[in-house]
Every structure is written in C-alpha cells, then in structure tokens.
C-alpha cells in the first residue's frame, strides 16, 4: 500500500522551507532534452502525474473517505472530490516550484482541496458562495486541539443524560434499560374518491429484524390495509387482522401511486394536496446493553414520541421553490422545521443550548454545535430506512431530498449501538478529525474567516515586509460569497486548484438549506450561484453559465503569479456544457497548458439520473495568456466510450486561448457522434 503523504518533519518543527511531497504519485523529474530544465518554456505540472497510480489511490479513498480523510466528516457537502487527485496535483506543482505555495480554491465546497494543501504545509485561500460550506470549511480547518475537544464532549454528554433519558428512555423486551434509537412513522392519507384513510406502507417488507448478512428470515411485514405484524421475508402469509394474503416482495406505492381498497388510484402528491399527510408512529428500534431490537411501540414510547409537552420555538424559514425542493412542496412540507417531528426539533434545540455551557473555549463550543447541527440531516420525516441493513439514510442522500412514506426519526443525541449521523457519532468523528489534522500539521492552524466577499482586499498570504521580515499572515483565509470578487492582491497565488459546479449536477444551495437554517446562517445567495437550476430559471438562459464562470475564472487568474497555473477537474456528458466551459476559459484570458484523465469513481452519485455515469474526470491545466512558448501535456486516450469522448473534448480543450470562430459546430458535430453521449438503451 502506498504510504499516503509523509508528514514532513520540517513542517512539524515549524520551519516551512519545503513542503512534504507525495513522491509515490509523481514520475521521475522530466528535464528538457539538454538535461537542463528549460526556463522559458511553459510546461504543465500534469506531466508529473502518474494517472494509474492516482486512479488506484482514488479507488481506495472513495471506498472509505472518512478513514482516508477524517476531517470531511466535520460537515456535510455533496460530491466531494478526492485528496488523491488534488494532493498529487499540488505535489506536481510543488516539484516545479519548491517551497511553500499559496493555493487558492474559488469553489471550495467540501474543502478537500484546502485540506490537501494545508496537510502539505501550504497556505490556502478558499472561497465559496455558500455560507454553510464556508463556515464548515473554516471550522474543519480550525478544529480545537483534541484534548479540549474531548473535555467539551464529556461535559456535553453529562448535561445531556437527563434530557435524553426523558425523551428516549425505555426498556428492552428482556428488561434491559435502554433508549429508543429510531422511531418509524408511516404516512396516513385519505382516498380522494371515497375518503377511506389508509396507512401508506411503501412495501410489504417493512424491515428485517436483523441485518441481512445474518441470513435470518424474521421480519416486520405490512398488509395493504396498513396492519403491521411479524413474519418471514421469504414466506407468504395472511394478515392476522384482515386475512389478506401477503407476498413479502410486494410494493404498495409503485411510482408513488397508491391504490385504495375501493379500487381508486391516487398519486401520493394528490392525496397530500387534498387531505394532507398525517404521520403515525408504527414501530420503534430500541438499543441498550449492546443490543438493538425492533418492536411495536408501547404506550409510553408513543407518548414520548408525541412529545406533547415540549415547545420547540425555532422557525427555520419557508422552503423555497427549486429543482430539489419541489418534491417536498408537492408532498405538503412548507417550512424547513416541518421536516422534523416535534421531539427531534425540541431535542436539537436543547442540545444547541447545552453546547454553550459545555466549554468556555469558543472553538470547542463551535465544534460541538457543528455536531448537533450535522445531526439534523437525518430529518425524522424524511430519512429513509434501509430495511435490509437496518440503518437510516440522510434526508439528502444521493443529492436529492428523499421523500418516503415510512420515514424514521433518529435519537438526536444517539445511542452507542445504533444510529448513523447522530450527535454522539459526530462528536466521536470530530475528535478523530482533530487528532488527524494535528498529526498532519503539527500544530493548530491559523484560520481566518469566513469573511464576506464584499470585505476590503487583504495583503498576500505569504511575503515579507520592506525589511525582509516575514509577514504575519494566516495559514488559511476563508471567504464567503461569489468568487466573481476575490480578496487577494494580483499576482499573489502560485496555484489555483479548484472544481467548478458541473453545470446542473448538484443543487448545493437547495440541499444545504436545512443545515444552514439550523446553524443560524443566512440563506445562500442565489445571485452569482454558478449552478444551473431549471426550476428557478437560474442560469438557464443560453450562455449565462458560461458568462458567470468566465468572470470567476478571470478573477481567479488575476490572483495568479505570471508563471502560475489554474488547474481544475471537470466531468459532463453533455457536449454543450463543454462548449460553455471552453468559451468561459478562453474569454477569461487563459490558454491551455495540458490535460490529464483520472478515474473519479463517482458512479453512484450519478447513477440515479438514468444516464450513463461519468467515471472519468478531465484535469485541465491553464495559464494566463502570454507570449511564452507552451509545451502542452496531452493525455493518452483512455479506454472505452467515455475515453473516446474525452479524446474529442481534449482536442478542443488544448486549443483554449486560440479557439477561432466556428469551432462550436465542428466540436458539437464530432461529440454528438460519440457513443458515450447516446441515450442509454433500456433493458
Ligand atoms: C463542485 S463543488 C466544489 C467541491 C469541492 N472541490 C469539494 O471537494 O468538496 C462547486 C462549488 O461551487 C460553489 N459555487 C457556486 N457558485 C459559486 C460562486 N459564484 N462563487 C463561489 N462558489 C460558488 C458551490 O457552492 C459548490 O460548493
Ligand atoms: Zn377509495
Ligand atoms: Zn391487514
């Protein structure tokens, strides 16, 4: 196994003369034919990359991101890129430009690029439009030292004992005291024809009683009339209440259409619109004494779940219309707090209050709060249950809000035996993240921000004053707001390394809103959002995505030193999106220095769209226009349809800076013929 990045002793000691290089992923230095590096020819750092070694490493990383890069568990972001690719690029640039680099990322999102840079001892300028991303990123890099964090976790755990017990305390069937770890609700709605009220279980098989790999058949089953009982996953049987014969493989709400016993069929959203949905508690999971069990709720558990006496007060704001929020609005949710059962809301509010008294160190309080806010991605009326693996999914899994008629409410604090994404789990991960980061950087980083993009410009991140004395500057500056305006002076950055929105792939602004609201941050600016959104009309007009990207690339290039590089990864199967991208680059005053192809391993992210997934990323290396000769780096053609498509794309990418008129038509014609962009045949 490759060792990953070797922590550099000189960094740990505070002498940052030369940052750590991950030599595994770099080829031997490549000198000109004379044996001397040729000073006047611009060459792409991508020539140093060993694409195969990187792809292998990417594969390992995406299989277990939280082990490879523990700080990413600090805050939720969608479609994070990999440290393997970005770290290797930074190392490649660093081998051409030894010393401490200033790396800027104008689309910093989940913060993988800033992390890859700081763990190598470089300084970072990171900006994102989204306030949740900017706040999360600053908190992730500014984690308190592990000791103080542990003390804060202990203090919070003490304070939470009584309230958590009051909200979730129970007894398992064998008499062991425990807590309710999950509470299942089913949607109840009336037929629009006859008015009969029905429990809308999605499937006959509600949940196995033990994880599927144990091979045991016992399960909870539901009949179409909404009765719940124990049976076997592989045996038909009659409902003990109404005697209907149940096939455990049956689906009751195919394509979100429900059938009433009267024979009438309704779309779920029609029922939600006409009569609204009620949510009835039908099942609980209890955890205690190292065990977990599913069971029908007792009267005590039902009354605790109803939480009649708690009075949550926070208003999280209205759910705006959007591409991803449409499913919520269609099913009757109006405000963000509607996604949460009363007990969950009250518990989260209480936990947030308790964080304040759990430490006198503001950084510790901020970290504890981040864990509590993070737990709200498991919204009790939206999180889906995996009936085979007995775990819940975050409400925005797969880049979507997941509507289900059988949502599960987590124990917001968390139990030791069960509960993904709960506060307790997050706190454990935070401590690990803090330890890991300290191990890599050898000290606590100086992080400034998030500061608003409208603030005054700042001085360079690395430099000396007139007397040659090193400037006291932060290791990381985080900025919130559109990267059309960035705060560093012209010519003060060695490398812009980034990852712009891939057109309309992920609606970051919409998905982050509940987290943002719980964190008490202002709503994301939609002005300047570089993501195309067909529901709101944002950037839908021809050329507007390109124009916005272009202004951001131009501003990013302004920050670059004359010999600096702007490198980013991109994937999209729509040739028209590539046209917009290349136009944006050319208009920003950039020219191509090279390309490389690496595996992105993101098939699961995209599979949902029913189109062929992009599994390769194109890395593009650009430099500011100048008269210097460029020796371009060209990738070898990757295998398969996607490789062939990228080959066509690459031919045009390498002409950026020199694309004449009329190239669109030629490119679109060639690209349209590529097998990769043909609609996928069904069956
Ligand atoms: C592909 S993501 C970056 C992902 C990041 N590299 C990671 O690994 O997590 C693109 C980011 O661009 C941000 N964004 C969109 N429009 C922006 C703008 N005008 N200025 C700055 N950031 C913007 C989005 O909020 C999103 O976080
Ligand atoms: Zn009916
Ligand atoms: Zn029945």
XYZ file of C-alpha atoms and ligand atoms in Angstrom, residues 190-198 259-266 271, ligand 2:
19
model
C -57.475 9.630 2.702
C -58.536 8.333 -0.708
C -59.591 11.295 -2.878
C -62.546 9.220 -4.133
C -64.113 7.503 -1.100
C -62.337 9.206 1.789
C -61.062 5.970 3.370
C -57.943 6.680 5.427
C -55.039 4.385 4.724
C -54.406 2.077 -4.530
C -57.387 2.354 -2.173
C -59.318 -0.775 -1.132
C -62.178 0.830 -3.171
C -60.015 0.359 -6.262
C -59.342 4.051 -6.836
C -55.747 5.054 -7.574
C -54.220 8.335 -6.419
C -53.537 12.855 -1.527
Zn -61.170 4.880 -2.033
